[in-house]
Amino acid sequence: METNLSNDQEQIILKELASKKVKQLRSFYKYLFIYAIAVILFLLKEYTNLPLRFFPIQYLNWVIVILWSAVILGSAIDLFTSHTIFGQKWEERKMKSILEKRYKKQKWE
């Protein structure tokens, strides 16, 4: 389905999409930075004799670090590869598949 948008409208839409992507990237990098600091503190706590037994650090353990790593990995996959995995061609194939299933269910006699 094609639309007849003027160049100005296309530019506005592209700017909005780019702005949304930049905000998502900025947020992801902030969380990644905090995650890196937490992992470093966790490793220092576990493998050195530094006195890191204060409030937020004392509750870091392997389970939390593994879960947090999984969330960061999932966010990265969603942010960086979702357009290649679930792109326009995938959407078109899926729509065609759904429509064909519906058509096959309708038995015309």
PDB file of N, CA and C in Angstrom:
ATOM      1  N   MET A   1       0.848  -1.163   0.000  1.00  0.00           N
ATOM      2  CA  MET A   1       0.000   0.000   0.000  1.00  0.00           C
ATOM      3  C   MET A   1       0.901   1.235   0.000  1.00  0.00           C
ATOM      4  N   GLU A   2       0.799   2.026  -1.020  1.00  0.00           N
ATOM      5  CA  GLU A   2       1.623   3.211  -1.127  1.00  0.00           C
ATOM      6  C   GLU A   2       0.799   4.437  -0.763  1.00  0.00           C
ATOM      7  N   THR A   3       1.462   5.377  -0.166  1.00  0.00           N
ATOM      8  CA  THR A   3       0.793   6.628   0.164  1.00  0.00           C
ATOM      9  C   THR A   3       1.454   7.744  -0.599  1.00  0.00           C
ATOM     10  N   ASN A   4       0.706   8.776  -0.858  1.00  0.00           N
ATOM     11  CA  ASN A   4       1.233   9.937  -1.570  1.00  0.00           C
ATOM     12  C   ASN A   4       1.518  11.041  -0.559  1.00  0.00           C
ATOM     13  N   LEU A   5       2.689  10.978   0.024  1.00  0.00           N
ATOM     14  CA  LEU A   5       3.086  11.986   0.994  1.00  0.00           C
ATOM     15  C   LEU A   5       4.042  12.960   0.325  1.00  0.00           C
ATOM     16  N   SER A   6       3.960  14.186   0.733  1.00  0.00           N
ATOM     17  CA  SER A   6       4.906  15.164   0.201  1.00  0.00           C
ATOM     18  C   SER A   6       6.257  14.956   0.871  1.00  0.00           C
ATOM     19  N   ASN A   7       7.259  15.555   0.307  1.00  0.00           N
ATOM     20  CA  ASN A   7       8.607  15.444   0.854  1.00  0.00           C
ATOM     21  C   ASN A   7       8.670  15.955   2.285  1.00  0.00           C
ATOM     22  N   ASP A   8       7.936  17.028   2.573  1.00  0.00           N
ATOM     23  CA  ASP A   8       7.939  17.591   3.921  1.00  0.00           C
ATOM     24  C   ASP A   8       7.370  16.601   4.928  1.00  0.00           C
ATOM     25  N   GLN A   9       6.280  15.963   4.565  1.00  0.00           N
ATOM     26  CA  GLN A   9       5.662  14.990   5.466  1.00  0.00           C
ATOM     27  C   GLN A   9       6.578  13.787   5.677  1.00  0.00           C
ATOM     28  N   GLU A  10       7.229  13.342   4.610  1.00  0.00           N
ATOM     29  CA  GLU A  10       8.168  12.230   4.731  1.00  0.00           C
ATOM     30  C   GLU A  10       9.334  12.603   5.633  1.00  0.00           C
ATOM     31  N   GLN A  11       9.834  13.819   5.479  1.00  0.00           N
ATOM     32  CA  GLN A  11      10.940  14.279   6.314  1.00  0.00           C
ATOM     33  C   GLN A  11      10.533  14.350   7.783  1.00  0.00           C
ATOM     34  N   ILE A  12       9.322  14.801   8.055  1.00  0.00           N
ATOM     35  CA  ILE A  12       8.829  14.880   9.439  1.00  0.00           C
ATOM     36  C   ILE A  12       8.731  13.482  10.037  1.00  0.00           C
ATOM     37  N   ILE A  13       8.201  12.544   9.278  1.00  0.00           N
ATOM     38  CA  ILE A  13       8.071  11.164   9.755  1.00  0.00           C
ATOM     39  C   ILE A  13       9.447  10.556  10.008  1.00  0.00           C
ATOM     40  N   LEU A  14      10.378  10.782   9.075  1.00  0.00           N
ATOM     41  CA  LEU A  14      11.733  10.256   9.243  1.00  0.00           C
ATOM     42  C   LEU A  14      12.421  10.867  10.465  1.00  0.00           C
ATOM     43  N   LYS A  15      12.230  12.157  10.702  1.00  0.00           N
ATOM     44  CA  LYS A  15      12.820  12.806  11.873  1.00  0.00           C
ATOM     45  C   LYS A  15      12.239  12.227  13.165  1.00  0.00           C
ATOM     46  N   GLU A  16      10.937  11.972  13.174  1.00  0.00           N
ATOM     47  CA  GLU A  16      10.312  11.384  14.365  1.00  0.00           C
ATOM     48  C   GLU A  16      10.854   9.982  14.634  1.00  0.00           C
ATOM     49  N   LEU A  17      10.979   9.187  13.577  1.00  0.00           N
ATOM     50  CA  LEU A  17      11.529   7.842  13.743  1.00  0.00           C
ATOM     51  C   LEU A  17      12.975   7.887  14.211  1.00  0.00           C
ATOM     52  N   ALA A  18      13.760   8.781  13.639  1.00  0.00           N
ATOM     53  CA  ALA A  18      15.158   8.912  14.048  1.00  0.00           C
ATOM     54  C   ALA A  18      15.259   9.382  15.489  1.00  0.00           C
ATOM     55  N   SER A  19      14.407  10.310  15.877  1.00  0.00           N
ATOM     56  CA  SER A  19      14.412  10.807  17.246  1.00  0.00           C
ATOM     57  C   SER A  19      14.068   9.691  18.235  1.00  0.00           C
ATOM     58  N   LYS A  20      13.091   8.872  17.876  1.00  0.00           N
ATOM     59  CA  LYS A  20      12.703   7.749  18.732  1.00  0.00           C
ATOM     60  C   LYS A  20      13.854   6.747  18.861  1.00  0.00           C
ATOM     61  N   LYS A  21      14.526   6.462  17.755  1.00  0.00           N
ATOM     62  CA  LYS A  21      15.649   5.523  17.768  1.00  0.00           C
ATOM     63  C   LYS A  21      16.803   6.061  18.614  1.00  0.00           C
ATOM     64  N   VAL A  22      17.082   7.360  18.507  1.00  0.00           N
ATOM     65  CA  VAL A  22      18.162   7.967  19.287  1.00  0.00           C
ATOM     66  C   VAL A  22      17.841   7.903  20.773  1.00  0.00           C
ATOM     67  N   LYS A  23      16.594   8.152  21.140  1.00  0.00           N
ATOM     68  CA  LYS A  23      16.201   8.067  22.556  1.00  0.00           C
ATOM     69  C   LYS A  23      16.366   6.643  23.077  1.00  0.00           C
ATOM     70  N   GLN A  24      15.986   5.660  22.267  1.00  0.00           N
ATOM     71  CA  GLN A  24      16.148   4.271  22.673  1.00  0.00           C
ATOM     72  C   GLN A  24      17.630   3.923  22.839  1.00  0.00           C
ATOM     73  N   LEU A  25      18.463   4.373  21.917  1.00  0.00           N
ATOM     74  CA  LEU A  25      19.902   4.119  22.008  1.00  0.00           C
ATOM     75  C   LEU A  25      20.505   4.780  23.245  1.00  0.00           C
ATOM     76  N   ARG A  26      20.133   6.020  23.498  1.00  0.00           N
ATOM     77  CA  ARG A  26      20.654   6.735  24.662  1.00  0.00           C
ATOM     78  C   ARG A  26      20.273   6.014  25.949  1.00  0.00           C
ATOM     79  N   SER A  27      19.038   5.603  26.047  1.00  0.00           N
ATOM     80  CA  SER A  27      18.580   4.885  27.234  1.00  0.00           C
ATOM     81  C   SER A  27      19.314   3.549  27.380  1.00  0.00           C
ATOM     82  N   PHE A  28      19.496   2.823  26.267  1.00  0.00           N
ATOM     83  CA  PHE A  28      20.203   1.549  26.318  1.00  0.00           C
ATOM     84  C   PHE A  28      21.640   1.742  26.785  1.00  0.00           C
ATOM     85  N   TYR A  29      22.323   2.753  26.259  1.00  0.00           N
ATOM     86  CA  TYR A  29      23.713   2.986  26.643  1.00  0.00           C
ATOM     87  C   TYR A  29      23.832   3.413  28.112  1.00  0.00           C
ATOM     88  N   LYS A  30      22.858   4.157  28.615  1.00  0.00           N
ATOM     89  CA  LYS A  30      22.868   4.511  30.041  1.00  0.00           C
ATOM     90  C   LYS A  30      22.771   3.245  30.897  1.00  0.00           C
ATOM     91  N   TYR A  31      21.818   2.377  30.561  1.00  0.00           N
ATOM     92  CA  TYR A  31      21.649   1.136  31.323  1.00  0.00           C
ATOM     93  C   TYR A  31      22.865   0.228  31.182  1.00  0.00           C
ATOM     94  N   LEU A  32      23.471   0.216  30.016  1.00  0.00           N
ATOM     95  CA  LEU A  32      24.674  -0.585  29.798  1.00  0.00           C
ATOM     96  C   LEU A  32      25.836  -0.069  30.652  1.00  0.00           C
ATOM     97  N   PHE A  33      25.964   1.247  30.768  1.00  0.00           N
ATOM     98  CA  PHE A  33      27.004   1.838  31.600  1.00  0.00           C
ATOM     99  C   PHE A  33      26.793   1.482  33.075  1.00  0.00           C
ATOM    100  N   ILE A  34      25.568   1.601  33.546  1.00  0.00           N
ATOM    101  CA  ILE A  34      25.254   1.242  34.936  1.00  0.00           C
ATOM    102  C   ILE A  34      25.505  -0.245  35.165  1.00  0.00           C
ATOM    103  N   TYR A  35      25.130  -1.070  34.205  1.00  0.00           N
ATOM    104  CA  TYR A  35      25.358  -2.518  34.293  1.00  0.00           C
ATOM    105  C   TYR A  35      26.850  -2.818  34.385  1.00  0.00           C
ATOM    106  N   ALA A  36      27.662  -2.148  33.566  1.00  0.00           N
ATOM    107  CA  ALA A  36      29.109  -2.381  33.584  1.00  0.00           C
ATOM    108  C   ALA A  36      29.700  -2.016  34.943  1.00  0.00           C
ATOM    109  N   ILE A  37      29.263  -0.909  35.507  1.00  0.00           N
ATOM    110  CA  ILE A  37      29.750  -0.518  36.835  1.00  0.00           C
ATOM    111  C   ILE A  37      29.338  -1.553  37.879  1.00  0.00           C
ATOM    112  N   ALA A  38      28.091  -2.014  37.811  1.00  0.00           N
ATOM    113  CA  ALA A  38      27.612  -3.007  38.774  1.00  0.00           C
ATOM    114  C   ALA A  38      28.387  -4.321  38.650  1.00  0.00           C
ATOM    115  N   VAL A  39      28.667  -4.748  37.437  1.00  0.00           N
ATOM    116  CA  VAL A  39      29.417  -5.992  37.247  1.00  0.00           C
ATOM    117  C   VAL A  39      30.841  -5.845  37.779  1.00  0.00           C
ATOM    118  N   ILE A  40      31.447  -4.708  37.530  1.00  0.00           N
ATOM    119  CA  ILE A  40      32.800  -4.482  38.051  1.00  0.00           C
ATOM    120  C   ILE A  40      32.792  -4.517  39.580  1.00  0.00           C
ATOM    121  N   LEU A  41      31.839  -3.842  40.196  1.00  0.00           N
ATOM    122  CA  LEU A  41      31.741  -3.856  41.660  1.00  0.00           C
ATOM    123  C   LEU A  41      31.471  -5.271  42.181  1.00  0.00           C
ATOM    124  N   PHE A  42      30.606  -5.993  41.472  1.00  0.00           N
ATOM    125  CA  PHE A  42      30.307  -7.370  41.883  1.00  0.00           C
ATOM    126  C   PHE A  42      31.558  -8.242  41.829  1.00  0.00           C
ATOM    127  N   LEU A  43      32.311  -8.138  40.749  1.00  0.00           N
ATOM    128  CA  LEU A  43      33.530  -8.936  40.620  1.00  0.00           C
ATOM    129  C   LEU A  43      34.567  -8.545  41.670  1.00  0.00           C
ATOM    130  N   LEU A  44      34.671  -7.254  41.951  1.00  0.00           N
ATOM    131  CA  LEU A  44      35.573  -6.817  43.017  1.00  0.00           C
ATOM    132  C   LEU A  44      35.140  -7.372  44.367  1.00  0.00           C
ATOM    133  N   LYS A  45      33.841  -7.378  44.610  1.00  0.00           N
ATOM    134  CA  LYS A  45      33.312  -7.896  45.876  1.00  0.00           C
ATOM    135  C   LYS A  45      33.583  -9.392  46.014  1.00  0.00           C
ATOM    136  N   GLU A  46      33.401 -10.123  44.934  1.00  0.00           N
ATOM    137  CA  GLU A  46      33.533 -11.575  44.985  1.00  0.00           C
ATOM    138  C   GLU A  46      34.979 -12.053  45.033  1.00  0.00           C
ATOM    139  N   TYR A  47      35.858 -11.390  44.314  1.00  0.00           N
ATOM    140  CA  TYR A  47      37.199 -11.939  44.125  1.00  0.00           C
ATOM    141  C   TYR A  47      38.328 -11.144  44.784  1.00  0.00           C
ATOM    142  N   THR A  48      38.004 -10.115  45.528  1.00  0.00           N
ATOM    143  CA  THR A  48      39.028  -9.375  46.260  1.00  0.00           C
ATOM    144  C   THR A  48      38.609  -9.270  47.713  1.00  0.00           C
ATOM    145  N   ASN A  49      39.473  -8.768  48.512  1.00  0.00           N
ATOM    146  CA  ASN A  49      39.167  -8.589  49.929  1.00  0.00           C
ATOM    147  C   ASN A  49      38.774  -7.156  50.239  1.00  0.00           C
ATOM    148  N   LEU A  50      38.287  -6.439  49.247  1.00  0.00           N
ATOM    149  CA  LEU A  50      37.866  -5.064  49.476  1.00  0.00           C
ATOM    150  C   LEU A  50      36.587  -5.055  50.310  1.00  0.00           C
ATOM    151  N   PRO A  51      36.440  -4.091  51.214  1.00  0.00           N
ATOM    152  CA  PRO A  51      35.237  -4.027  52.052  1.00  0.00           C
ATOM    153  C   PRO A  51      34.057  -3.412  51.296  1.00  0.00           C
ATOM    154  N   LEU A  52      33.449  -4.183  50.422  1.00  0.00           N
ATOM    155  CA  LEU A  52      32.300  -3.715  49.632  1.00  0.00           C
ATOM    156  C   LEU A  52      31.015  -4.355  50.157  1.00  0.00           C
ATOM    157  N   ARG A  53      30.764  -4.187  51.435  1.00  0.00           N
ATOM    158  CA  ARG A  53      29.576  -4.794  52.035  1.00  0.00           C
ATOM    159  C   ARG A  53      28.557  -3.730  52.450  1.00  0.00           C
ATOM    160  N   PHE A  54      28.407  -2.697  51.632  1.00  0.00           N
ATOM    161  CA  PHE A  54      27.423  -1.674  51.947  1.00  0.00           C
ATOM    162  C   PHE A  54      26.147  -1.910  51.140  1.00  0.00           C
ATOM    163  N   PHE A  55      25.119  -1.118  51.401  1.00  0.00           N
ATOM    164  CA  PHE A  55      23.741  -1.403  50.994  1.00  0.00           C
ATOM    165  C   PHE A  55      23.530  -1.950  49.584  1.00  0.00           C
ATOM    166  N   PRO A  56      23.732  -1.215  48.509  1.00  0.00           N
ATOM    167  CA  PRO A  56      23.321  -1.834  47.240  1.00  0.00           C
ATOM    168  C   PRO A  56      24.244  -2.963  46.792  1.00  0.00           C
ATOM    169  N   ILE A  57      25.516  -2.868  47.150  1.00  0.00           N
ATOM    170  CA  ILE A  57      26.478  -3.853  46.671  1.00  0.00           C
ATOM    171  C   ILE A  57      26.339  -5.176  47.413  1.00  0.00           C
ATOM    172  N   GLN A  58      25.943  -5.143  48.647  1.00  0.00           N
ATOM    173  CA  GLN A  58      25.861  -6.383  49.414  1.00  0.00           C
ATOM    174  C   GLN A  58      24.783  -7.323  48.886  1.00  0.00           C
ATOM    175  N   TYR A  59      23.827  -6.802  48.140  1.00  0.00           N
ATOM    176  CA  TYR A  59      22.757  -7.648  47.605  1.00  0.00           C
ATOM    177  C   TYR A  59      23.030  -8.153  46.186  1.00  0.00           C
ATOM    178  N   LEU A  60      24.150  -7.769  45.608  1.00  0.00           N
ATOM    179  CA  LEU A  60      24.516  -8.309  44.297  1.00  0.00           C
ATOM    180  C   LEU A  60      25.017  -9.736  44.471  1.00  0.00           C
ATOM    181  N   ASN A  61      24.413 -10.654  43.756  1.00  0.00           N
ATOM    182  CA  ASN A  61      24.889 -12.036  43.761  1.00  0.00           C
ATOM    183  C   ASN A  61      24.814 -12.576  42.335  1.00  0.00           C
ATOM    184  N   TRP A  62      25.180 -13.823  42.167  1.00  0.00           N
ATOM    185  CA  TRP A  62      25.253 -14.404  40.825  1.00  0.00           C
ATOM    186  C   TRP A  62      23.899 -14.404  40.120  1.00  0.00           C
ATOM    187  N   VAL A  63      22.842 -14.673  40.849  1.00  0.00           N
ATOM    188  CA  VAL A  63      21.512 -14.736  40.224  1.00  0.00           C
ATOM    189  C   VAL A  63      21.134 -13.377  39.651  1.00  0.00           C
ATOM    190  N   ILE A  64      21.336 -12.339  40.424  1.00  0.00           N
ATOM    191  CA  ILE A  64      20.985 -10.997  39.963  1.00  0.00           C
ATOM    192  C   ILE A  64      21.830 -10.595  38.762  1.00  0.00           C
ATOM    193  N   VAL A  65      23.105 -10.894  38.801  1.00  0.00           N
ATOM    194  CA  VAL A  65      23.984 -10.534  37.685  1.00  0.00           C
ATOM    195  C   VAL A  65      23.596 -11.300  36.424  1.00  0.00           C
ATOM    196  N   ILE A  66      23.270 -12.571  36.559  1.00  0.00           N
ATOM    197  CA  ILE A  66      22.867 -13.370  35.392  1.00  0.00           C
ATOM    198  C   ILE A  66      21.540 -12.866  34.819  1.00  0.00           C
ATOM    199  N   LEU A  67      20.571 -12.573  35.682  1.00  0.00           N
ATOM    200  CA  LEU A  67      19.289 -12.053  35.201  1.00  0.00           C
ATOM    201  C   LEU A  67      19.463 -10.694  34.530  1.00  0.00           C
ATOM    202  N   TRP A  68      20.252  -9.849  35.149  1.00  0.00           N
ATOM    203  CA  TRP A  68      20.501  -8.529  34.583  1.00  0.00           C
ATOM    204  C   TRP A  68      21.206  -8.652  33.236  1.00  0.00           C
ATOM    205  N   SER A  69      22.124  -9.585  33.122  1.00  0.00           N
ATOM    206  CA  SER A  69      22.815  -9.818  31.844  1.00  0.00           C
ATOM    207  C   SER A  69      21.835 -10.262  30.774  1.00  0.00           C
ATOM    208  N   ALA A  70      20.895 -11.132  31.137  1.00  0.00           N
ATOM    209  CA  ALA A  70      19.892 -11.598  30.178  1.00  0.00           C
ATOM    210  C   ALA A  70      19.006 -10.441  29.711  1.00  0.00           C
ATOM    211  N   VAL A  71      18.643  -9.558  30.617  1.00  0.00           N
ATOM    212  CA  VAL A  71      17.813  -8.411  30.246  1.00  0.00           C
ATOM    213  C   VAL A  71      18.576  -7.467  29.314  1.00  0.00           C
ATOM    214  N   ILE A  72      19.836  -7.212  29.623  1.00  0.00           N
ATOM    215  CA  ILE A  72      20.657  -6.354  28.761  1.00  0.00           C
ATOM    216  C   ILE A  72      20.804  -6.984  27.380  1.00  0.00           C
ATOM    217  N   LEU A  73      21.057  -8.286  27.334  1.00  0.00           N
ATOM    218  CA  LEU A  73      21.199  -8.984  26.055  1.00  0.00           C
ATOM    219  C   LEU A  73      19.899  -8.923  25.253  1.00  0.00           C
ATOM    220  N   GLY A  74      18.770  -9.152  25.921  1.00  0.00           N
ATOM    221  CA  GLY A  74      17.475  -9.061  25.243  1.00  0.00           C
ATOM    222  C   GLY A  74      17.207  -7.668  24.707  1.00  0.00           C
ATOM    223  N   SER A  75      17.555  -6.660  25.479  1.00  0.00           N
ATOM    224  CA  SER A  75      17.379  -5.278  25.022  1.00  0.00           C
ATOM    225  C   SER A  75      18.247  -4.984  23.815  1.00  0.00           C
ATOM    226  N   ALA A  76      19.471  -5.481  23.840  1.00  0.00           N
ATOM    227  CA  ALA A  76      20.377  -5.258  22.711  1.00  0.00           C
ATOM    228  C   ALA A  76      19.847  -5.935  21.454  1.00  0.00           C
ATOM    229  N   ILE A  77      19.377  -7.156  21.596  1.00  0.00           N
ATOM    230  CA  ILE A  77      18.827  -7.870  20.439  1.00  0.00           C
ATOM    231  C   ILE A  77      17.614  -7.139  19.897  1.00  0.00           C
ATOM    232  N   ASP A  78      16.748  -6.695  20.785  1.00  0.00           N
ATOM    233  CA  ASP A  78      15.556  -5.973  20.361  1.00  0.00           C
ATOM    234  C   ASP A  78      15.913  -4.666  19.663  1.00  0.00           C
ATOM    235  N   LEU A  79      16.879  -3.967  20.197  1.00  0.00           N
ATOM    236  CA  LEU A  79      17.228  -2.660  19.660  1.00  0.00           C
ATOM    237  C   LEU A  79      18.001  -2.737  18.347  1.00  0.00           C
ATOM    238  N   PHE A  80      18.939  -3.683  18.239  1.00  0.00           N
ATOM    239  CA  PHE A  80      19.832  -3.691  17.097  1.00  0.00           C
ATOM    240  C   PHE A  80      19.447  -4.661  15.988  1.00  0.00           C
ATOM    241  N   THR A  81      18.699  -5.723  16.279  1.00  0.00           N
ATOM    242  CA  THR A  81      18.425  -6.702  15.230  1.00  0.00           C
ATOM    243  C   THR A  81      16.955  -6.916  14.933  1.00  0.00           C
ATOM    244  N   SER A  82      16.058  -6.281  15.640  1.00  0.00           N
ATOM    245  CA  SER A  82      14.641  -6.543  15.394  1.00  0.00           C
ATOM    246  C   SER A  82      14.214  -6.111  14.003  1.00  0.00           C
ATOM    247  N   HIS A  83      14.830  -5.050  13.465  1.00  0.00           N
ATOM    248  CA  HIS A  83      14.435  -4.609  12.122  1.00  0.00           C
ATOM    249  C   HIS A  83      14.899  -5.592  11.056  1.00  0.00           C
ATOM    250  N   THR A  84      15.976  -6.338  11.319  1.00  0.00           N
ATOM    251  CA  THR A  84      16.423  -7.311  10.320  1.00  0.00           C
ATOM    252  C   THR A  84      15.658  -8.614  10.435  1.00  0.00           C
ATOM    253  N   ILE A  85      15.311  -8.996  11.655  1.00  0.00           N
ATOM    254  CA  ILE A  85      14.577 -10.243  11.846  1.00  0.00           C
ATOM    255  C   ILE A  85      13.105 -10.061  11.495  1.00  0.00           C
ATOM    256  N   PHE A  86      12.492  -9.023  12.029  1.00  0.00           N
ATOM    257  CA  PHE A  86      11.068  -8.781  11.805  1.00  0.00           C
ATOM    258  C   PHE A  86      10.877  -7.527  10.957  1.00  0.00           C
ATOM    259  N   GLY A  87      11.449  -7.534   9.777  1.00  0.00           N
ATOM    260  CA  GLY A  87      11.369  -6.380   8.884  1.00  0.00           C
ATOM    261  C   GLY A  87      10.104  -6.394   8.043  1.00  0.00           C
ATOM    262  N   GLN A  88      10.122  -5.562   7.034  1.00  0.00           N
ATOM    263  CA  GLN A  88       8.971  -5.391   6.154  1.00  0.00           C
ATOM    264  C   GLN A  88       8.628  -6.682   5.403  1.00  0.00           C
ATOM    265  N   LYS A  89       9.642  -7.396   4.921  1.00  0.00           N
ATOM    266  CA  LYS A  89       9.379  -8.637   4.181  1.00  0.00           C
ATOM    267  C   LYS A  89       8.720  -9.677   5.080  1.00  0.00           C
ATOM    268  N   TRP A  90       9.161  -9.764   6.335  1.00  0.00           N
ATOM    269  CA  TRP A  90       8.562 -10.708   7.268  1.00  0.00           C
ATOM    270  C   TRP A  90       7.095 -10.372   7.503  1.00  0.00           C
ATOM    271  N   GLU A  91       6.792  -9.075   7.683  1.00  0.00           N
ATOM    272  CA  GLU A  91       5.411  -8.649   7.898  1.00  0.00           C
ATOM    273  C   GLU A  91       4.538  -9.011   6.697  1.00  0.00           C
ATOM    274  N   GLU A  92       5.057  -8.793   5.501  1.00  0.00           N
ATOM    275  CA  GLU A  92       4.282  -9.112   4.301  1.00  0.00           C
ATOM    276  C   GLU A  92       4.019 -10.611   4.186  1.00  0.00           C
ATOM    277  N   ARG A  93       5.048 -11.431   4.456  1.00  0.00           N
ATOM    278  CA  ARG A  93       4.858 -12.883   4.408  1.00  0.00           C
ATOM    279  C   ARG A  93       3.846 -13.345   5.450  1.00  0.00           C
ATOM    280  N   LYS A  94       3.918 -12.777   6.638  1.00  0.00           N
ATOM    281  CA  LYS A  94       3.008 -13.172   7.713  1.00  0.00           C
ATOM    282  C   LYS A  94       1.566 -12.794   7.363  1.00  0.00           C
ATOM    283  N   MET A  95       1.374 -11.598   6.824  1.00  0.00           N
ATOM    284  CA  MET A  95       0.029 -11.168   6.420  1.00  0.00           C
ATOM    285  C   MET A  95      -0.516 -12.085   5.332  1.00  0.00           C
ATOM    286  N   LYS A  96       0.313 -12.432   4.371  1.00  0.00           N
ATOM    287  CA  LYS A  96      -0.120 -13.322   3.294  1.00  0.00           C
ATOM    288  C   LYS A  96      -0.496 -14.685   3.862  1.00  0.00           C
ATOM    289  N   SER A  97       0.293 -15.174   4.807  1.00  0.00           N
ATOM    290  CA  SER A  97       0.029 -16.463   5.428  1.00  0.00           C
ATOM    291  C   SER A  97      -1.298 -16.452   6.183  1.00  0.00           C
ATOM    292  N   ILE A  98      -1.546 -15.404   6.931  1.00  0.00           N
ATOM    293  CA  ILE A  98      -2.795 -15.300   7.696  1.00  0.00           C
ATOM    294  C   ILE A  98      -3.991 -15.211   6.758  1.00  0.00           C
ATOM    295  N   LEU A  99      -3.854 -14.410   5.705  1.00  0.00           N
ATOM    296  CA  LEU A  99      -4.959 -14.271   4.756  1.00  0.00           C
ATOM    297  C   LEU A  99      -5.232 -15.580   4.024  1.00  0.00           C
ATOM    298  N   GLU A 100      -4.194 -16.328   3.673  1.00  0.00           N
ATOM    299  CA  GLU A 100      -4.380 -17.617   3.005  1.00  0.00           C
ATOM    300  C   GLU A 100      -5.073 -18.614   3.921  1.00  0.00           C
ATOM    301  N   LYS A 101      -4.725 -18.614   5.201  1.00  0.00           N
ATOM    302  CA  LYS A 101      -5.385 -19.513   6.155  1.00  0.00           C
ATOM    303  C   LYS A 101      -6.861 -19.171   6.275  1.00  0.00           C
ATOM    304  N   ARG A 102      -7.168 -17.897   6.316  1.00  0.00           N
ATOM    305  CA  ARG A 102      -8.576 -17.485   6.402  1.00  0.00           C
ATOM    306  C   ARG A 102      -9.334 -17.885   5.144  1.00  0.00           C
ATOM    307  N   TYR A 103      -8.693 -17.708   4.010  1.00  0.00           N
ATOM    308  CA  TYR A 103      -9.344 -18.045   2.747  1.00  0.00           C
ATOM    309  C   TYR A 103      -9.592 -19.535   2.659  1.00  0.00           C
ATOM    310  N   LYS A 104      -8.658 -20.356   3.132  1.00  0.00           N
ATOM    311  CA  LYS A 104      -8.831 -21.791   3.098  1.00  0.00           C
ATOM    312  C   LYS A 104      -9.936 -22.257   4.038  1.00  0.00           C
ATOM    313  N   LYS A 105     -10.143 -21.531   5.145  1.00  0.00           N
ATOM    314  CA  LYS A 105     -11.195 -21.893   6.083  1.00  0.00           C
ATOM    315  C   LYS A 105     -12.577 -21.630   5.497  1.00  0.00           C
ATOM    316  N   GLN A 106     -12.690 -20.626   4.628  1.00  0.00           N
ATOM    317  CA  GLN A 106     -13.961 -20.322   4.013  1.00  0.00           C
ATOM    318  C   GLN A 106     -14.163 -21.284   2.834  1.00  0.00           C
ATOM    319  N   LYS A 107     -15.095 -22.191   2.966  1.00  0.00           N
ATOM    320  CA  LYS A 107     -15.341 -23.147   1.900  1.00  0.00           C
ATOM    321  C   LYS A 107     -16.525 -22.685   1.078  1.00  0.00           C
ATOM    322  N   TRP A 108     -16.205 -22.363  -0.141  1.00  0.00           N
ATOM    323  CA  TRP A 108     -17.266 -21.902  -1.044  1.00  0.00           C
ATOM    324  C   TRP A 108     -17.814 -23.114  -1.794  1.00  0.00           C
ATOM    325  N   GLU A 109     -19.102 -23.259  -1.729  1.00  0.00           N
ATOM    326  CA  GLU A 109     -19.726 -24.403  -2.403  1.00  0.00           C
ATOM    327  C   GLU A 109     -20.660 -23.949  -3.476  1.00  0.00           C
TER     328      GLU A 109
END
